[in-house]
Amino acid sequence: MPDPFVDWYHSPLVLEDWLAGGSLILLTLVFVPLTALITWRMFKADKEIIGYRYLVSSALIDILCMMQYGGFNGIAILMKHPLAVNKDGRSAMHFYIDWVWFAFCLNYPLVAWSRFAAIKTPMWFCRQMRWQSYLICLIPDLVALILCCSTHWSPFFVRFYFEPAAYGLVAEDFVKAANGVQGMSDGQLSVEKRLMLPCILGNIIFVLGQVSLTIGTGTGKWATWLICLLFFINSAVNSILLILFSPNLSVVP
C-alpha cells in the first residue's frame, strides 16, 4: 500500500503547517512554565494546605501531558519528522505516551478522593505527614505502569505514533484500533473546599476531550490536531482554574 503522506514529506512547510505546529509550541512555551510556577508555589505551601500535595502530583503529570501533546507534536510537524521511525522506537514512545495518559486519568480520582477526605475527615487529613501524602500520590503512577505493561503485550494492542503529516497521533492499524477503542483551621478548610471547584471543572473538560477523541479519530488532519489540542487543554486549564479559585496561588508576589 503506497504511503499517503509521501508528498507532504517532500514538500516545503506551508502556512497551515506553521499554524498547526507553531501554535502547539507557543501554547507549550506559555503553559508549561506557568504550571511549573504554580506547582512550585503549591509545593512550598503544602505544609499548611495538605490538598496542595495531591495537586502537585497532578500538576507534574499535566506538564508531561502538555509536553507530549503540544511540544512533541508541534516539533514533529515543523521538523517533518515522526520523532520515532522504527518499530522499537515507536513502541517505546507509545509506552511512554500511554503511561503519561493513564497517570493523568488516574490522578483525577486521586484528587477527587483528597477533596472528599479533606471535607469528611478533616482531622485525619490534616494529620497526614508529608511523606505519607506523596507516597499516596505515587499510587496512580504505579497503577498506570501496570496498565501499560498489561496492554502493550496484549493481542488487541495497536501502536500509535506521532505522524506529523496527520498533525497528531495515528494508529499503525486504524481498523483494529477503531474496533478496539469503542483537624484544620477554618481558613485551611475554606481553601480545601475552594479547591473542589477547579477539580469539578477539570473533570468536565476531560469528558469533553474524550467525546471529541471518539468522534474525531480518523476524520482528517485538523481533527487529529484538535484532539491533541483538547488533550493539551485538559492539562493547561488546570493551572488557570487553580489561579481563579485559589487566591493563595497568585503568580504575582
PDB file of C-alpha atoms in Angstrom:
ATOM      1  CA  MET A   1       0.000   0.000   0.000  1.00  0.00           C
ATOM      2  CA  PRO A   2       1.515   3.384  -1.007  1.00  0.00           C
ATOM      3  CA  ASP A   3       2.373   5.891   1.697  1.00  0.00           C
ATOM      4  CA  PRO A   4      -0.423   8.531   1.719  1.00  0.00           C
ATOM      5  CA  PHE A   5       1.919  11.080   3.293  1.00  0.00           C
ATOM      6  CA  VAL A   6       4.879  10.820   0.930  1.00  0.00           C
ATOM      7  CA  ASP A   7       4.004  14.008  -0.974  1.00  0.00           C
ATOM      8  CA  TRP A   8       3.755  16.009   2.269  1.00  0.00           C
ATOM      9  CA  TYR A   9       7.226  14.919   3.370  1.00  0.00           C
ATOM     10  CA  HIS A  10       8.740  16.010   0.062  1.00  0.00           C
ATOM     11  CA  SER A  11       7.080  19.432   0.073  1.00  0.00           C
ATOM     12  CA  PRO A  12       8.127  22.561   1.977  1.00  0.00           C
ATOM     13  CA  LEU A  13       6.160  23.694   5.013  1.00  0.00           C
ATOM     14  CA  VAL A  14       3.029  25.624   4.105  1.00  0.00           C
ATOM     15  CA  LEU A  15       1.027  28.130   6.146  1.00  0.00           C
ATOM     16  CA  GLU A  16      -1.248  25.545   7.748  1.00  0.00           C
ATOM     17  CA  ASP A  17       1.786  23.513   8.826  1.00  0.00           C
ATOM     18  CA  TRP A  18       3.263  26.561  10.524  1.00  0.00           C
ATOM     19  CA  LEU A  19      -0.089  27.315  12.177  1.00  0.00           C
ATOM     20  CA  ALA A  20      -0.583  23.752  13.397  1.00  0.00           C
ATOM     21  CA  GLY A  21       2.949  23.209  14.708  1.00  0.00           C
ATOM     22  CA  GLY A  22       3.711  26.775  15.772  1.00  0.00           C
ATOM     23  CA  SER A  23       0.515  27.197  17.801  1.00  0.00           C
ATOM     24  CA  LEU A  24       1.166  23.992  19.761  1.00  0.00           C
ATOM     25  CA  ILE A  25       4.739  25.005  20.544  1.00  0.00           C
ATOM     26  CA  LEU A  26       3.639  28.512  21.561  1.00  0.00           C
ATOM     27  CA  LEU A  27       0.990  27.126  23.911  1.00  0.00           C
ATOM     28  CA  THR A  28       3.590  24.787  25.395  1.00  0.00           C
ATOM     29  CA  LEU A  29       6.017  27.655  25.992  1.00  0.00           C
ATOM     30  CA  VAL A  30       3.288  29.595  27.802  1.00  0.00           C
ATOM     31  CA  PHE A  31       1.520  26.972  29.889  1.00  0.00           C
ATOM     32  CA  VAL A  32       4.351  24.637  30.884  1.00  0.00           C
ATOM     33  CA  PRO A  33       6.308  27.401  32.704  1.00  0.00           C
ATOM     34  CA  LEU A  34       3.038  28.730  34.194  1.00  0.00           C
ATOM     35  CA  THR A  35       2.087  25.305  35.512  1.00  0.00           C
ATOM     36  CA  ALA A  36       5.631  24.744  36.801  1.00  0.00           C
ATOM     37  CA  LEU A  37       5.487  28.067  38.694  1.00  0.00           C
ATOM     38  CA  ILE A  38       2.118  27.218  40.254  1.00  0.00           C
ATOM     39  CA  THR A  39       3.387  23.736  41.139  1.00  0.00           C
ATOM     40  CA  TRP A  40       6.374  25.254  42.921  1.00  0.00           C
ATOM     41  CA  ARG A  41       4.148  27.637  44.873  1.00  0.00           C
ATOM     42  CA  MET A  42       1.885  24.756  45.922  1.00  0.00           C
ATOM     43  CA  PHE A  43       4.887  22.675  46.923  1.00  0.00           C
ATOM     44  CA  LYS A  44       6.174  25.477  49.176  1.00  0.00           C
ATOM     45  CA  ALA A  45       2.729  25.861  50.801  1.00  0.00           C
ATOM     46  CA  ASP A  46       1.855  22.177  51.172  1.00  0.00           C
ATOM     47  CA  LYS A  47       2.758  22.069  54.871  1.00  0.00           C
ATOM     48  CA  GLU A  48      -0.263  24.244  55.622  1.00  0.00           C
ATOM     49  CA  ILE A  49      -2.587  23.200  52.765  1.00  0.00           C
ATOM     50  CA  ILE A  50      -2.476  19.403  52.613  1.00  0.00           C
ATOM     51  CA  GLY A  51      -4.581  19.289  49.434  1.00  0.00           C
ATOM     52  CA  TYR A  52      -1.796  21.026  47.527  1.00  0.00           C
ATOM     53  CA  ARG A  53       0.292  17.849  47.785  1.00  0.00           C
ATOM     54  CA  TYR A  54      -2.158  15.932  45.602  1.00  0.00           C
ATOM     55  CA  LEU A  55      -2.430  18.837  43.188  1.00  0.00           C
ATOM     56  CA  VAL A  56       1.373  18.958  42.923  1.00  0.00           C
ATOM     57  CA  SER A  57       1.352  15.318  41.835  1.00  0.00           C
ATOM     58  CA  SER A  58      -1.402  16.016  39.304  1.00  0.00           C
ATOM     59  CA  ALA A  59       0.339  19.163  38.011  1.00  0.00           C
ATOM     60  CA  LEU A  60       3.576  17.292  37.297  1.00  0.00           C
ATOM     61  CA  ILE A  61       1.628  14.867  35.099  1.00  0.00           C
ATOM     62  CA  ASP A  62      -0.115  17.860  33.485  1.00  0.00           C
ATOM     63  CA  ILE A  63       3.301  19.186  32.455  1.00  0.00           C
ATOM     64  CA  LEU A  64       4.229  15.852  30.875  1.00  0.00           C
ATOM     65  CA  CYS A  65       0.889  15.776  29.027  1.00  0.00           C
ATOM     66  CA  MET A  66       1.388  19.277  27.668  1.00  0.00           C
ATOM     67  CA  MET A  67       4.897  18.402  26.548  1.00  0.00           C
ATOM     68  CA  GLN A  68       3.787  15.329  24.612  1.00  0.00           C
ATOM     69  CA  TYR A  69       0.554  16.596  23.061  1.00  0.00           C
ATOM     70  CA  GLY A  70       1.772  20.130  22.484  1.00  0.00           C
ATOM     71  CA  GLY A  71       5.558  20.305  22.410  1.00  0.00           C
ATOM     72  CA  PHE A  72       6.397  16.921  20.860  1.00  0.00           C
ATOM     73  CA  ASN A  73       3.593  17.163  18.310  1.00  0.00           C
ATOM     74  CA  GLY A  74       4.496  20.728  17.338  1.00  0.00           C
ATOM     75  CA  ILE A  75       8.171  19.840  16.914  1.00  0.00           C
ATOM     76  CA  ALA A  76       7.260  16.782  14.822  1.00  0.00           C
ATOM     77  CA  ILE A  77       5.120  18.902  12.486  1.00  0.00           C
ATOM     78  CA  LEU A  78       7.662  21.696  11.980  1.00  0.00           C
ATOM     79  CA  MET A  79      10.569  19.267  11.596  1.00  0.00           C
ATOM     80  CA  LYS A  80       8.526  16.962   9.337  1.00  0.00           C
ATOM     81  CA  HIS A  81       9.789  14.068  11.414  1.00  0.00           C
ATOM     82  CA  PRO A  82       7.730  11.488  13.372  1.00  0.00           C
ATOM     83  CA  LEU A  83      10.309  11.527  16.231  1.00  0.00           C
ATOM     84  CA  ALA A  84      10.301   7.708  16.279  1.00  0.00           C
ATOM     85  CA  VAL A  85      10.897   5.900  12.983  1.00  0.00           C
ATOM     86  CA  ASN A  86      11.464   2.196  13.601  1.00  0.00           C
ATOM     87  CA  LYS A  87       9.210  -0.278  15.388  1.00  0.00           C
ATOM     88  CA  ASP A  88      11.173  -0.293  18.651  1.00  0.00           C
ATOM     89  CA  GLY A  89      11.243   3.497  18.808  1.00  0.00           C
ATOM     90  CA  ARG A  90       7.509   3.736  18.194  1.00  0.00           C
ATOM     91  CA  SER A  91       6.846   1.070  20.822  1.00  0.00           C
ATOM     92  CA  ALA A  92       8.940   2.905  23.421  1.00  0.00           C
ATOM     93  CA  MET A  93       7.302   6.242  22.619  1.00  0.00           C
ATOM     94  CA  HIS A  94       3.812   4.745  22.737  1.00  0.00           C
ATOM     95  CA  PHE A  95       4.583   3.099  26.087  1.00  0.00           C
ATOM     96  CA  TYR A  96       5.642   6.461  27.498  1.00  0.00           C
ATOM     97  CA  ILE A  97       2.622   8.283  25.988  1.00  0.00           C
ATOM     98  CA  ASP A  98       0.243   5.686  27.427  1.00  0.00           C
ATOM     99  CA  TRP A  99       1.890   5.817  30.844  1.00  0.00           C
ATOM    100  CA  VAL A 100       1.523   9.596  30.983  1.00  0.00           C
ATOM    101  CA  TRP A 101      -2.089   9.391  29.797  1.00  0.00           C
ATOM    102  CA  PHE A 102      -3.050   6.631  32.262  1.00  0.00           C
ATOM    103  CA  ALA A 103      -1.368   8.542  35.087  1.00  0.00           C
ATOM    104  CA  PHE A 104      -3.219  11.706  34.039  1.00  0.00           C
ATOM    105  CA  CYS A 105      -6.574   9.898  34.084  1.00  0.00           C
ATOM    106  CA  LEU A 106      -5.891   8.165  37.413  1.00  0.00           C
ATOM    107  CA  ASN A 107      -4.861  11.408  39.099  1.00  0.00           C
ATOM    108  CA  TYR A 108      -8.427  12.694  38.700  1.00  0.00           C
ATOM    109  CA  PRO A 109      -9.929  10.178  41.161  1.00  0.00           C
ATOM    110  CA  LEU A 110      -6.939  10.695  43.465  1.00  0.00           C
ATOM    111  CA  VAL A 111      -7.549  14.448  43.612  1.00  0.00           C
ATOM    112  CA  ALA A 112     -11.306  13.842  43.986  1.00  0.00           C
ATOM    113  CA  TRP A 113     -10.610  11.476  46.881  1.00  0.00           C
ATOM    114  CA  SER A 114      -8.369  14.057  48.530  1.00  0.00           C
ATOM    115  CA  ARG A 115     -11.177  16.640  48.339  1.00  0.00           C
ATOM    116  CA  PHE A 116     -13.626  14.151  49.840  1.00  0.00           C
ATOM    117  CA  ALA A 117     -11.202  13.216  52.620  1.00  0.00           C
ATOM    118  CA  ALA A 118     -10.451  16.875  53.406  1.00  0.00           C
ATOM    119  CA  ILE A 119     -14.163  17.644  53.904  1.00  0.00           C
ATOM    120  CA  LYS A 120     -15.376  14.402  55.506  1.00  0.00           C
ATOM    121  CA  THR A 121     -12.405  13.509  57.707  1.00  0.00           C
ATOM    122  CA  PRO A 122     -10.592  16.816  58.296  1.00  0.00           C
ATOM    123  CA  MET A 123      -8.823  15.720  61.480  1.00  0.00           C
ATOM    124  CA  TRP A 124      -7.261  12.665  59.834  1.00  0.00           C
ATOM    125  CA  PHE A 125      -6.493  14.605  56.679  1.00  0.00           C
ATOM    126  CA  CYS A 126      -4.642  17.433  58.402  1.00  0.00           C
ATOM    127  CA  ARG A 127      -2.505  14.972  60.367  1.00  0.00           C
ATOM    128  CA  GLN A 128      -1.013  13.439  57.247  1.00  0.00           C
ATOM    129  CA  MET A 129       2.736  13.514  57.153  1.00  0.00           C
ATOM    130  CA  ARG A 130       4.252  14.971  54.016  1.00  0.00           C
ATOM    131  CA  TRP A 131       5.891  11.686  53.023  1.00  0.00           C
ATOM    132  CA  GLN A 132       2.596   9.845  53.513  1.00  0.00           C
ATOM    133  CA  SER A 133       0.768  12.177  51.120  1.00  0.00           C
ATOM    134  CA  TYR A 134       3.394  11.931  48.400  1.00  0.00           C
ATOM    135  CA  LEU A 135       3.579   8.151  48.841  1.00  0.00           C
ATOM    136  CA  ILE A 136      -0.167   8.005  48.162  1.00  0.00           C
ATOM    137  CA  CYS A 137       0.424  10.207  45.108  1.00  0.00           C
ATOM    138  CA  LEU A 138       2.681   7.513  43.647  1.00  0.00           C
ATOM    139  CA  ILE A 139      -0.203   5.014  43.505  1.00  0.00           C
ATOM    140  CA  PRO A 140      -1.722   6.344  40.223  1.00  0.00           C
ATOM    141  CA  ASP A 141       1.717   6.357  38.587  1.00  0.00           C
ATOM    142  CA  LEU A 142       2.391   2.755  39.604  1.00  0.00           C
ATOM    143  CA  VAL A 143      -1.083   1.622  38.516  1.00  0.00           C
ATOM    144  CA  ALA A 144      -0.531   3.418  35.203  1.00  0.00           C
ATOM    145  CA  LEU A 145       2.724   1.488  34.743  1.00  0.00           C
ATOM    146  CA  ILE A 146       0.934  -1.802  35.419  1.00  0.00           C
ATOM    147  CA  LEU A 147      -1.796  -0.899  32.919  1.00  0.00           C
ATOM    148  CA  CYS A 148       0.817  -0.104  30.271  1.00  0.00           C
ATOM    149  CA  CYS A 149       2.592  -3.406  30.812  1.00  0.00           C
ATOM    150  CA  SER A 150      -0.685  -5.343  30.674  1.00  0.00           C
ATOM    151  CA  THR A 151      -1.918  -3.701  27.469  1.00  0.00           C
ATOM    152  CA  HIS A 152       1.265  -3.325  25.424  1.00  0.00           C
ATOM    153  CA  TRP A 153       1.803  -7.066  25.263  1.00  0.00           C
ATOM    154  CA  SER A 154      -1.832  -8.000  24.689  1.00  0.00           C
ATOM    155  CA  PRO A 155      -3.189  -9.301  21.348  1.00  0.00           C
ATOM    156  CA  PHE A 156      -5.503  -6.297  20.868  1.00  0.00           C
ATOM    157  CA  PHE A 157      -2.710  -3.739  21.273  1.00  0.00           C
ATOM    158  CA  VAL A 158      -2.382  -1.208  18.458  1.00  0.00           C
ATOM    159  CA  ARG A 159       0.688   1.014  18.233  1.00  0.00           C
ATOM    160  CA  PHE A 160       0.151   4.786  17.904  1.00  0.00           C
ATOM    161  CA  TYR A 161       2.804   7.271  16.878  1.00  0.00           C
ATOM    162  CA  PHE A 162       3.188  10.971  16.059  1.00  0.00           C
ATOM    163  CA  GLU A 163       2.559  11.354  12.347  1.00  0.00           C
ATOM    164  CA  PRO A 164       3.411  14.978  11.517  1.00  0.00           C
ATOM    165  CA  ALA A 165       1.608  14.798   8.165  1.00  0.00           C
ATOM    166  CA  ALA A 166      -1.585  13.970  10.096  1.00  0.00           C
ATOM    167  CA  TYR A 167      -0.892  16.666  12.725  1.00  0.00           C
ATOM    168  CA  GLY A 168      -1.113  14.200  15.611  1.00  0.00           C
ATOM    169  CA  LEU A 169      -1.213  10.609  16.790  1.00  0.00           C
ATOM    170  CA  VAL A 170      -2.312   7.923  14.338  1.00  0.00           C
ATOM    171  CA  ALA A 171      -2.616   4.149  14.606  1.00  0.00           C
ATOM    172  CA  GLU A 172      -0.493   1.789  12.568  1.00  0.00           C
ATOM    173  CA  ASP A 173      -3.631  -0.373  12.162  1.00  0.00           C
ATOM    174  CA  PHE A 174      -6.560   2.066  12.131  1.00  0.00           C
ATOM    175  CA  VAL A 175      -9.286  -0.570  11.592  1.00  0.00           C
ATOM    176  CA  LYS A 176      -8.059  -2.632  14.531  1.00  0.00           C
ATOM    177  CA  ALA A 177      -7.760   0.489  16.675  1.00  0.00           C
ATOM    178  CA  ALA A 178     -11.294   1.653  15.826  1.00  0.00           C
ATOM    179  CA  ASN A 179     -12.747  -1.759  16.696  1.00  0.00           C
ATOM    180  CA  GLY A 180     -10.805  -1.982  19.963  1.00  0.00           C
ATOM    181  CA  VAL A 181     -11.351   1.518  21.280  1.00  0.00           C
ATOM    182  CA  GLN A 182     -15.033   1.545  21.240  1.00  0.00           C
ATOM    183  CA  GLY A 183      -8.314  18.810  62.315  1.00  0.00           C
ATOM    184  CA  MET A 184      -7.583  22.007  60.496  1.00  0.00           C
ATOM    185  CA  SER A 185      -8.400  25.660  60.932  1.00  0.00           C
ATOM    186  CA  ASP A 186     -11.438  27.386  59.359  1.00  0.00           C
ATOM    187  CA  GLY A 187      -9.083  29.145  56.939  1.00  0.00           C
ATOM    188  CA  GLN A 188      -7.469  25.906  55.882  1.00  0.00           C
ATOM    189  CA  LEU A 189     -10.854  24.223  55.473  1.00  0.00           C
ATOM    190  CA  SER A 190     -12.051  27.112  53.325  1.00  0.00           C
ATOM    191  CA  VAL A 191      -9.070  26.731  50.989  1.00  0.00           C
ATOM    192  CA  GLU A 192      -9.582  22.969  50.807  1.00  0.00           C
ATOM    193  CA  LYS A 193     -13.245  23.476  49.838  1.00  0.00           C
ATOM    194  CA  ARG A 194     -12.406  26.038  47.153  1.00  0.00           C
ATOM    195  CA  LEU A 195     -10.053  23.516  45.570  1.00  0.00           C
ATOM    196  CA  MET A 196     -13.138  21.411  44.718  1.00  0.00           C
ATOM    197  CA  LEU A 197     -14.253  23.866  42.007  1.00  0.00           C
ATOM    198  CA  PRO A 198     -11.224  23.553  39.679  1.00  0.00           C
ATOM    199  CA  CYS A 199     -11.367  19.767  40.140  1.00  0.00           C
ATOM    200  CA  ILE A 200     -15.031  19.637  39.049  1.00  0.00           C
ATOM    201  CA  LEU A 201     -14.487  21.925  36.048  1.00  0.00           C
ATOM    202  CA  GLY A 202     -11.370  19.994  35.061  1.00  0.00           C
ATOM    203  CA  ASN A 203     -13.380  16.764  35.007  1.00  0.00           C
ATOM    204  CA  ILE A 204     -15.998  18.348  32.718  1.00  0.00           C
ATOM    205  CA  ILE A 205     -13.296  19.394  30.245  1.00  0.00           C
ATOM    206  CA  PHE A 206     -11.791  15.905  30.473  1.00  0.00           C
ATOM    207  CA  VAL A 207     -15.130  14.322  29.457  1.00  0.00           C
ATOM    208  CA  LEU A 208     -15.460  16.722  26.513  1.00  0.00           C
ATOM    209  CA  GLY A 209     -11.989  15.679  25.356  1.00  0.00           C
ATOM    210  CA  GLN A 210     -12.934  12.001  25.461  1.00  0.00           C
ATOM    211  CA  VAL A 211     -16.067  12.631  23.381  1.00  0.00           C
ATOM    212  CA  SER A 212     -14.005  14.551  20.817  1.00  0.00           C
ATOM    213  CA  LEU A 213     -11.495  11.696  20.646  1.00  0.00           C
ATOM    214  CA  THR A 214     -14.250   9.192  19.818  1.00  0.00           C
ATOM    215  CA  ILE A 215     -15.855  11.414  17.177  1.00  0.00           C
ATOM    216  CA  GLY A 216     -12.755  12.919  15.569  1.00  0.00           C
ATOM    217  CA  THR A 217     -10.351   9.989  15.163  1.00  0.00           C
ATOM    218  CA  GLY A 218      -9.659   9.287  11.503  1.00  0.00           C
ATOM    219  CA  THR A 219     -11.658  12.221  10.098  1.00  0.00           C
ATOM    220  CA  GLY A 220      -8.776  14.418   8.883  1.00  0.00           C
ATOM    221  CA  LYS A 221      -5.537  16.031   9.989  1.00  0.00           C
ATOM    222  CA  TRP A 222      -7.190  19.073  11.588  1.00  0.00           C
ATOM    223  CA  ALA A 223      -9.490  16.778  13.557  1.00  0.00           C
ATOM    224  CA  THR A 224      -6.384  14.887  14.733  1.00  0.00           C
ATOM    225  CA  TRP A 225      -4.732  18.200  15.612  1.00  0.00           C
ATOM    226  CA  LEU A 226      -7.854  19.273  17.516  1.00  0.00           C
ATOM    227  CA  ILE A 227      -7.790  16.079  19.579  1.00  0.00           C
ATOM    228  CA  CYS A 228      -4.175  16.765  20.615  1.00  0.00           C
ATOM    229  CA  LEU A 229      -5.137  20.371  21.374  1.00  0.00           C
ATOM    230  CA  LEU A 230      -8.009  19.227  23.600  1.00  0.00           C
ATOM    231  CA  PHE A 231      -5.690  16.835  25.439  1.00  0.00           C
ATOM    232  CA  PHE A 232      -3.322  19.774  25.900  1.00  0.00           C
ATOM    233  CA  ILE A 233      -6.162  21.974  27.171  1.00  0.00           C
ATOM    234  CA  ASN A 234      -7.180  19.232  29.627  1.00  0.00           C
ATOM    235  CA  SER A 235      -3.881  19.820  31.390  1.00  0.00           C
ATOM    236  CA  ALA A 236      -3.305  23.521  30.676  1.00  0.00           C
ATOM    237  CA  VAL A 237      -6.678  24.657  32.005  1.00  0.00           C
ATOM    238  CA  ASN A 238      -5.938  23.240  35.461  1.00  0.00           C
ATOM    239  CA  SER A 239      -3.379  25.979  36.125  1.00  0.00           C
ATOM    240  CA  ILE A 240      -5.894  28.680  35.132  1.00  0.00           C
ATOM    241  CA  LEU A 241      -8.605  27.174  37.336  1.00  0.00           C
ATOM    242  CA  LEU A 242      -6.250  26.989  40.304  1.00  0.00           C
ATOM    243  CA  ILE A 243      -5.330  30.661  39.898  1.00  0.00           C
ATOM    244  CA  LEU A 244      -9.009  31.648  39.641  1.00  0.00           C
ATOM    245  CA  PHE A 245     -10.244  29.622  42.614  1.00  0.00           C
ATOM    246  CA  SER A 246      -7.226  29.684  44.911  1.00  0.00           C
ATOM    247  CA  PRO A 247      -6.017  33.225  45.661  1.00  0.00           C
ATOM    248  CA  ASN A 248      -3.028  31.740  47.506  1.00  0.00           C
ATOM    249  CA  LEU A 249      -1.605  30.724  44.121  1.00  0.00           C
ATOM    250  CA  SER A 250      -1.403  34.140  42.519  1.00  0.00           C
ATOM    251  CA  VAL A 251       1.654  34.167  40.263  1.00  0.00           C
ATOM    252  CA  VAL A 252       2.310  37.793  41.182  1.00  0.00           C
ATOM    253  CA  PRO A 253       4.129  38.004  44.535  1.00  0.00           C
TER     254      PRO A 253
END
